[in-house]
Tab-separated table of C-alpha atoms and ligand atoms in Angstrom:
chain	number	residue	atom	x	y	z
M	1	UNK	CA	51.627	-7.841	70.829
M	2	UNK	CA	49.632	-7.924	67.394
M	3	UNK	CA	46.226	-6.581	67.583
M	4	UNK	CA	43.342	-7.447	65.128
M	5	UNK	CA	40.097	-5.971	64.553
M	6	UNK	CA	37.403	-7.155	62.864
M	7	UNK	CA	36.791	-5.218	59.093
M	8	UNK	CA	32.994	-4.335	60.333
M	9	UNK	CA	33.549	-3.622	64.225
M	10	UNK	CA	31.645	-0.988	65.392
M	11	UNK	CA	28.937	1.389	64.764
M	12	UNK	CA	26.419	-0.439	61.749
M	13	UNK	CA	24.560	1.601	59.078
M	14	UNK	CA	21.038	2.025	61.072
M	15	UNK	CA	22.685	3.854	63.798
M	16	UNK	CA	24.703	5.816	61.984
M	17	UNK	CA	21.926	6.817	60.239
M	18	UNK	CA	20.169	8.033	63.348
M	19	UNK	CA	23.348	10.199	64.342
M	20	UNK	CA	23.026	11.670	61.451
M	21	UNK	CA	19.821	12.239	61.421
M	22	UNK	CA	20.484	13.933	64.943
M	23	UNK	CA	22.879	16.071	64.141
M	24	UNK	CA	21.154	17.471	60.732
M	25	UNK	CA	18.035	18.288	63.270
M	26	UNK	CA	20.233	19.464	65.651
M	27	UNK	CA	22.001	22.090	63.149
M	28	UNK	CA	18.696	22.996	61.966
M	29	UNK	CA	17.874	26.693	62.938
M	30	UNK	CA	13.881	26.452	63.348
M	31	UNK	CA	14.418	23.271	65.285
M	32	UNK	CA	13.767	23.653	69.101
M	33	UNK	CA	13.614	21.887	72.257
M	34	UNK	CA	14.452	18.756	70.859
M	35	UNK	CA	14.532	15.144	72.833
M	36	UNK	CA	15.105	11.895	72.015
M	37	UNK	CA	13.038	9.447	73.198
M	38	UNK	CA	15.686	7.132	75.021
M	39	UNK	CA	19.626	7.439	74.339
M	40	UNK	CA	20.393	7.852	70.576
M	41	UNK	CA	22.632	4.872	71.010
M	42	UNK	CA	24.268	3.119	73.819
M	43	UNK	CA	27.139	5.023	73.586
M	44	UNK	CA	27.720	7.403	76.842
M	45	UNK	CA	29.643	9.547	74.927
M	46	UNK	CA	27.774	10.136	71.979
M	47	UNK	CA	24.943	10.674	74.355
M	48	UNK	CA	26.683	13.143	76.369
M	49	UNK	CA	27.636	14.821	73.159
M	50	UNK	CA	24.652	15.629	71.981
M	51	UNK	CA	23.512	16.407	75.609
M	52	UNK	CA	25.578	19.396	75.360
M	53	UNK	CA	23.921	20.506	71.615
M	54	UNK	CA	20.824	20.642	73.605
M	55	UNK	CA	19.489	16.875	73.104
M	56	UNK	CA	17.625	16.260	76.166
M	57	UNK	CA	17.103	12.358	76.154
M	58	UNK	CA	13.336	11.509	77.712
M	59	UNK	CA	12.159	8.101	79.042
M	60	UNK	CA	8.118	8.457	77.804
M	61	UNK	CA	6.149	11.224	75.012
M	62	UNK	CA	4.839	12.326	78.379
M	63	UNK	CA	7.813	14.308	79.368
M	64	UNK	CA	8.071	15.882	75.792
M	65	UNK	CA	6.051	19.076	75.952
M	66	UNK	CA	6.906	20.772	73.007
M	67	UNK	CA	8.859	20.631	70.070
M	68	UNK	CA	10.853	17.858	68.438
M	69	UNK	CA	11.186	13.951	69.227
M	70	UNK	CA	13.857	12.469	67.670
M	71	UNK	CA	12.621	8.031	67.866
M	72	UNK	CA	15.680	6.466	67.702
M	73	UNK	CA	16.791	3.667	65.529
M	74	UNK	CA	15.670	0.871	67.578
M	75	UNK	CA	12.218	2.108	66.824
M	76	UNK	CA	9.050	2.570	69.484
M	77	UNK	CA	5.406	1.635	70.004
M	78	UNK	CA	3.034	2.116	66.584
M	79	UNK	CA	0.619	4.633	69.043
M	80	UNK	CA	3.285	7.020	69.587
M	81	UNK	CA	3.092	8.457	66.283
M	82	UNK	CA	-0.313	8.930	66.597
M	83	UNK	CA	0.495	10.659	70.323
M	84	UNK	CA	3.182	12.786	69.147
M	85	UNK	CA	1.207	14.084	66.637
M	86	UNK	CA	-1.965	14.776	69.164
M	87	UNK	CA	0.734	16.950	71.511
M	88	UNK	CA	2.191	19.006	68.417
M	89	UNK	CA	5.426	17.456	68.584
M	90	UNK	CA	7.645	17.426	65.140
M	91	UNK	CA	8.823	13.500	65.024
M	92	UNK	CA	12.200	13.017	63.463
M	93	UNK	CA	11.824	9.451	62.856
M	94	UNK	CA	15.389	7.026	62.868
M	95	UNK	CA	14.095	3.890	63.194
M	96	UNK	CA	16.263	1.761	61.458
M	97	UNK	CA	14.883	0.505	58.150
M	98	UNK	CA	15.903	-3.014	59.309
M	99	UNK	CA	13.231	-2.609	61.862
M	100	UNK	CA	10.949	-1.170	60.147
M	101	UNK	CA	11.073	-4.009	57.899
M	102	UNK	CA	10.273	-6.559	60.957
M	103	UNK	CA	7.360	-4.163	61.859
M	104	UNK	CA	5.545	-4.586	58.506
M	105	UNK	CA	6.189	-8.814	58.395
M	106	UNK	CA	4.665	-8.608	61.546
M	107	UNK	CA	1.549	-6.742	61.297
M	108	UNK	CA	1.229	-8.688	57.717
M	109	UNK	CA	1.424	-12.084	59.064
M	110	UNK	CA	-1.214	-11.189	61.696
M	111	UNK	CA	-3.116	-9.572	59.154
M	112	UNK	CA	-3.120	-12.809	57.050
M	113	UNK	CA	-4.306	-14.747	60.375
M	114	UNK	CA	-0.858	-16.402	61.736
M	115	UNK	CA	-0.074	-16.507	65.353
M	116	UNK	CA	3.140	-14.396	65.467
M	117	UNK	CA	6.154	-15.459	67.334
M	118	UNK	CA	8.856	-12.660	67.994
M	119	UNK	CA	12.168	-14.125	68.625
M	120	UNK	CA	14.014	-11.877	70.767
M	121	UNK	CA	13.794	-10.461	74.214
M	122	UNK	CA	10.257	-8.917	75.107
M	123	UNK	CA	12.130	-5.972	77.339
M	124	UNK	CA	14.378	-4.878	74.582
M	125	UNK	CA	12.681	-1.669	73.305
M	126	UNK	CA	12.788	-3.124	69.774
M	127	UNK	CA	10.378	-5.636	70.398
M	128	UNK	CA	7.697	-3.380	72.127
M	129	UNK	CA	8.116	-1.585	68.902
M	130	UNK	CA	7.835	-4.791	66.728
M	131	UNK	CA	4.973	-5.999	69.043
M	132	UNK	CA	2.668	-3.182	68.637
M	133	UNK	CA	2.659	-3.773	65.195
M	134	UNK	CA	1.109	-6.663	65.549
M	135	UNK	CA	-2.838	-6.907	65.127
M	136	UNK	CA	-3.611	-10.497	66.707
M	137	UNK	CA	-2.666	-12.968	68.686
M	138	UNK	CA	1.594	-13.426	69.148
M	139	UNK	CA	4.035	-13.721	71.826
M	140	UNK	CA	7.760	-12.360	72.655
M	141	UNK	CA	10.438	-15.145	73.358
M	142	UNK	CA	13.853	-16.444	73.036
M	143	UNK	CA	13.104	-20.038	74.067
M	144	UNK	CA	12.260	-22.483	72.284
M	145	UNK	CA	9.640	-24.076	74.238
M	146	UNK	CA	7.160	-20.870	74.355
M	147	UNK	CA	6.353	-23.434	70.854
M	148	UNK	CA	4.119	-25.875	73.276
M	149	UNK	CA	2.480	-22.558	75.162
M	150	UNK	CA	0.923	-21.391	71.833
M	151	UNK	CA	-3.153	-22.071	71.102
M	152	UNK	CA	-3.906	-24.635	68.649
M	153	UNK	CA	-3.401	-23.220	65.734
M	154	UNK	CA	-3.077	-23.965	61.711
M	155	UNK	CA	-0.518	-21.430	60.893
M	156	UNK	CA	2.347	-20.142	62.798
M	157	UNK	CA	4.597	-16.954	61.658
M	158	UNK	CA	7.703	-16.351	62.379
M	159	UNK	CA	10.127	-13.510	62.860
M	160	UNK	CA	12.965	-12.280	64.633
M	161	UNK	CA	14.592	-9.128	66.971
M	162	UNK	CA	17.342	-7.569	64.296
M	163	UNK	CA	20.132	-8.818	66.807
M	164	UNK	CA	19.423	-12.276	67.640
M	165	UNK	CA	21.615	-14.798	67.241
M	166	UNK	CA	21.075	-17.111	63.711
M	167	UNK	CA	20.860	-20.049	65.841
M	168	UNK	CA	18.393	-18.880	67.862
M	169	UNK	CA	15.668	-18.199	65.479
M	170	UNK	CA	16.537	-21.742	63.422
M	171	UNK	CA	15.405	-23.495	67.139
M	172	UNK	CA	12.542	-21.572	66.994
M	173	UNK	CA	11.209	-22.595	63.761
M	174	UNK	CA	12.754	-26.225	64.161
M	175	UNK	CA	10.434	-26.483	66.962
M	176	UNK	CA	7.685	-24.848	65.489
M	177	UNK	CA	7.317	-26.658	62.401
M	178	UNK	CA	7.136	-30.076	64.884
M	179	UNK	CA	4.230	-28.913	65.826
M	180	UNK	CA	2.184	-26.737	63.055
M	181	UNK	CA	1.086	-27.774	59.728
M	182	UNK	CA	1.776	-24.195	58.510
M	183	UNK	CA	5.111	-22.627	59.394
M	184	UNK	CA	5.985	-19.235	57.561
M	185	UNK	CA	9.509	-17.500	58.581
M	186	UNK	CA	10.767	-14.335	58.037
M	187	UNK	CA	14.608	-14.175	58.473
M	188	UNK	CA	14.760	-9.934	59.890
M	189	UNK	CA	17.660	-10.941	61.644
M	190	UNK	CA	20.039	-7.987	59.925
M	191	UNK	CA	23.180	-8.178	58.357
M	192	UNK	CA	25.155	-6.137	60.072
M	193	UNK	CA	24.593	-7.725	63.581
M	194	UNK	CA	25.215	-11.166	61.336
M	195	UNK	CA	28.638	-9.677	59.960
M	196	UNK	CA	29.497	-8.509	63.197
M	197	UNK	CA	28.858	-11.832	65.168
M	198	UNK	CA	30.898	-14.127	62.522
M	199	UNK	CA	33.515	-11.632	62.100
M	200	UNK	CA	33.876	-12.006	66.535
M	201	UNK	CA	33.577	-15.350	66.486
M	202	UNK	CA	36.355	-15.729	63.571
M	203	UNK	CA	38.711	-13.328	65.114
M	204	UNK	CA	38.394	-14.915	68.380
M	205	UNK	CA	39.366	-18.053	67.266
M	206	UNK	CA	42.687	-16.341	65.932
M	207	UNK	CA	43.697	-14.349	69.273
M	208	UNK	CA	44.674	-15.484	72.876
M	209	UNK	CA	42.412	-12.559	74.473
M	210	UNK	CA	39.649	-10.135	73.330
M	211	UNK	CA	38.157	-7.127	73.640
M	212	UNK	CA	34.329	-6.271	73.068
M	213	UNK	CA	33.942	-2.312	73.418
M	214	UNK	CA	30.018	-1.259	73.771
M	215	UNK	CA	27.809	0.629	76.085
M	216	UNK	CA	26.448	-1.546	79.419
M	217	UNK	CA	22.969	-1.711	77.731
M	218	UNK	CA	23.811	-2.782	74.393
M	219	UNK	CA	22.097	-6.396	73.317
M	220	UNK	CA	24.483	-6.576	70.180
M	221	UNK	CA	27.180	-6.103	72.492
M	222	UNK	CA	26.210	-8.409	74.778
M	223	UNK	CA	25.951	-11.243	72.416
M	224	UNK	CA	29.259	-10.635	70.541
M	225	UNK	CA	30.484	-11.024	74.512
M	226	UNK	CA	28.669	-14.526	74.675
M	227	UNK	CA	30.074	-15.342	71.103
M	228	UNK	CA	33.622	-14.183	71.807
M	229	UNK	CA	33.130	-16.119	75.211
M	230	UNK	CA	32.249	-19.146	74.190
M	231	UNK	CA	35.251	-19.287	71.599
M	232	UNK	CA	38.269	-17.322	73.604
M	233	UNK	CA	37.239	-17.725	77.511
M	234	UNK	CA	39.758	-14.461	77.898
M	235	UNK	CA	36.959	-12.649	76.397
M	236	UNK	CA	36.237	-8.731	78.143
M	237	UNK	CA	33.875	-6.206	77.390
M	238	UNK	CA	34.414	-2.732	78.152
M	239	UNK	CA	32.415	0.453	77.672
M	240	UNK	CA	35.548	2.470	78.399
M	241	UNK	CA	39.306	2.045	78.206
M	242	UNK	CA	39.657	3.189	82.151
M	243	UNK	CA	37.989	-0.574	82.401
M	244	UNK	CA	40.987	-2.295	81.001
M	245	UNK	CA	43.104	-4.479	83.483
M	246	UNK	CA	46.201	-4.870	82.017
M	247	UNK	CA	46.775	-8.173	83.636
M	248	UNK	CA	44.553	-9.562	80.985
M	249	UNK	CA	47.428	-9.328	78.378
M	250	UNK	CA	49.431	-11.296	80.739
M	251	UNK	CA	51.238	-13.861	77.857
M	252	UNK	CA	48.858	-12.591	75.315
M	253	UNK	CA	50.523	-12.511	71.445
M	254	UNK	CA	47.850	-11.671	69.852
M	255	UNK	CA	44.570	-9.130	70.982
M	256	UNK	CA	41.130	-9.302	69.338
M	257	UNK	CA	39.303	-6.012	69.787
M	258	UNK	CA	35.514	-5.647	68.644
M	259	UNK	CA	32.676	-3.220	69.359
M	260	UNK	CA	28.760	-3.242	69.902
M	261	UNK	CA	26.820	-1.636	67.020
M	262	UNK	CA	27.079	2.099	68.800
M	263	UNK	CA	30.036	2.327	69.301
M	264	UNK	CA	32.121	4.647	66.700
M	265	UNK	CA	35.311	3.914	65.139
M	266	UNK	CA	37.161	6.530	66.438
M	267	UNK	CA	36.312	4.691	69.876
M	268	UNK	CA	37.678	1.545	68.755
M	269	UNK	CA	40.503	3.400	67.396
M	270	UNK	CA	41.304	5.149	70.436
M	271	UNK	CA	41.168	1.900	73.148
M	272	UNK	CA	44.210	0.285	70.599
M	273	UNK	CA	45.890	3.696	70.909
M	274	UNK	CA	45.894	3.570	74.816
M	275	UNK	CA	46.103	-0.147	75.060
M	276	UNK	CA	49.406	0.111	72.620
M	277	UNK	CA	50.709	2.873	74.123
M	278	UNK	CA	50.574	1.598	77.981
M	279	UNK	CA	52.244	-1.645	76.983
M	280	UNK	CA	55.859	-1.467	77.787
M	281	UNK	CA	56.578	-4.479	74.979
M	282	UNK	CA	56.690	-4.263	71.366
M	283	UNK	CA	53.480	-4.073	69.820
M	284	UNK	CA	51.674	-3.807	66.851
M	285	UNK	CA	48.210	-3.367	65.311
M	286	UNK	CA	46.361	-3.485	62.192
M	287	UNK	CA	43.400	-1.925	62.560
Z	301	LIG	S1	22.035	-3.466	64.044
Z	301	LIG	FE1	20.973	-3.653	62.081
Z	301	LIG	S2	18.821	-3.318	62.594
Z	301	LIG	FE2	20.000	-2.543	64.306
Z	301	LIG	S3	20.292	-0.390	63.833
Z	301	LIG	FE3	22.074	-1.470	63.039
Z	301	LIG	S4	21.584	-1.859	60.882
Z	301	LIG	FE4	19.671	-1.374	61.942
C-alpha cells in the first residue's frame, strides 16, 4: 500500500507560533504560575506536555489568580485584556495574527457604520473573540439565510471565521448583495486552512481511503473530514492511532493521510509508522 500526504498537513504557522511562544514563557526563569486560557491547541498530547512543564490550562480569567495567562492563538474576548491587567496577571498574548487581522476589519467596518456579518460558528471561541471586537450592530452565522433576519440597512460588511470553508463565505455575500445596495467583504478566511482544505480534497480524489488526524474539538479538522468525505466516502478521522481499524484498508492501494491544524508532524509521521508497520503487505509511503 502507497501512502500520500498532503505537502502542508498538519500543524499551520499561527499555532506553531503559540507553542512557541509557550515554551519560550515556559523556559523563562521569572515566569510563574502560568495558565493558558483553554488548551494551547487541540492536540491532547501537546496539552498534556506542557501540563507536565507546569501549564495549568483554565476555562475563564476567573480561575487565574496570579501570574501569567498565556491567550492562545484562536484569540479571546477584547475585555479580557483589560481584566487581566486589573488582576495583575502578565498576558502572553498568541493570538494568531490571522485573527487578529479579522478583529480589526471587524471593529472597522462597525466603526464606519456597516452591519457586520461573521461567517463562522458563533460557539467557536474565535468568533466570541472576533465578536467583541465589534462596536455595533452584527450577527454570528454560517447560513445563508441569517441575510433576510438582518434590519434594513444601506451597508452590509462582511467577514469570515479563519477556517471556514471558501464556499461558505461566497453564499454569504451572494446572498447579501441580493439584498443590500452596499456590500463590503473582507476575505480573513486564512491561507493555511485554504492550503490545507484543497490539498485534502486533491489527495482524496487520488486515494481509495483517508485519514484525517486532529484533536475531537478541532473545527479545521472537522471540515477537512467533511471535505475528504464528500470526495472519498472511506474518509476517517482519528485523534490517535489506537483509533485505527485496520479493516478500513481492506482492498485499499493507495492511503491519504491528513491532519487538523494542531496536530504536529511528528504525529502525522508517527500514525504512517504504525499504520506501515502493522500491515502484513508490502507497503510504501512518501511522506
Ligand atoms: S489556521 Fe490560520 S488563522 Fe488559525 S492559527 Fe493557523 S494560521 Fe492562524
Amino acid at each position: 500500500m502507497k501512502i500520500i500526504v498532503p505537502q502542508n498537513a498538519g500543524v499551520c504557522w499561527g499555532v506553531e507560533r503559540a507553542i512557541d511562544m509557550a515554551y519560550k514563557t515556559v523556559e523563562t526563569p521569572t515566569q510563574h504560575h502560568i495558565v493558558s486560557l483553554g488548551p494551547l491547541v487541540h492536540n491532547p498530547e501537546v496539552v498534556e506536555d506542557f501540563k507536565q512543564k507546569g501549564v495549568e490550562v483554565v476555562n475563564n480569567l476567573e480561575e487565574a489568580k496570579e501570574g501569567t495567562v498565556i491567550f492562545r492563538s484562536h484569540g479571546v474576548p477584547v475585555q479580557y485584556y483589560n481584566d487581566a491587567k486589573s488582576k495583575n496577571l502578565k498576558v502572553v498574548d498568541a493570538t494568531c495574527p490571522f485573527v487578529k487581522r479579522s478583529q480589526n476589519y471587524a471593529r472597522r467596518l462597525s466603526r464606519q457604520g456597516y452591519f457586520v456579518v461573521i461567517v463562522g460558528d458563533e460557539k467557536h471561541p474565535e468568533m466570541k473573540s472576533v465578536r467583541s471586537f465589534v462596536e455595533g450592530p452584527h450577527i454570528v452565522s454560517m447560513d445563508p439565510k441569517i441575510v433576510d433576519q438582518i434590519p434594513s440597512t444601506q451597508k452590509v460588511g462582511i467577514v469570515a471565521q479563519t477556517t471556514v470553508p471558501l464556499t461558505m463565505l461566497e453564499a454569504m455575500v451572494s446572498k447579501a448583495q441580493k439584498r443590500f445596495p452596499e456590500v463590503k467583504v473582507h476575505d480573513t478566511i486564512c491561507d493555511a486552512t485554504k492550503v490545507r482544505q484543497e490539498e485534502a480534497a486533491e489527495t482524496a480524489k487520488q486515494v481509495d481511503c483517508m485519514i484525517i488526524i486532529g484533536g475531537r474539538e478541532s473545527s479545521n479538522t472537522k471540515k477537512l473530514t467533511k471535505i475528504c468525505k464528500e470526495i472519498q466516502p472511506k474518509s476517517f478521522e482519528i485523534e490517535h492511532e489506537r483509533e485505527i481499524d485496520f479493516s478500513w484498508f481492506q482492498g485499499v492501494q493507495v492511503l491519504g493521510i491528513t491532519a487538523g491544524a494542531s496536530t504536529p508532524v511528528p504525529v502525522i509521521q508517527r500514525v504512517c509508522d504504525y499504520i506501515l508497520s502493522n500491515l502484513s503487505f508490502k507497503a510504501s509511503s512518501s511522506f
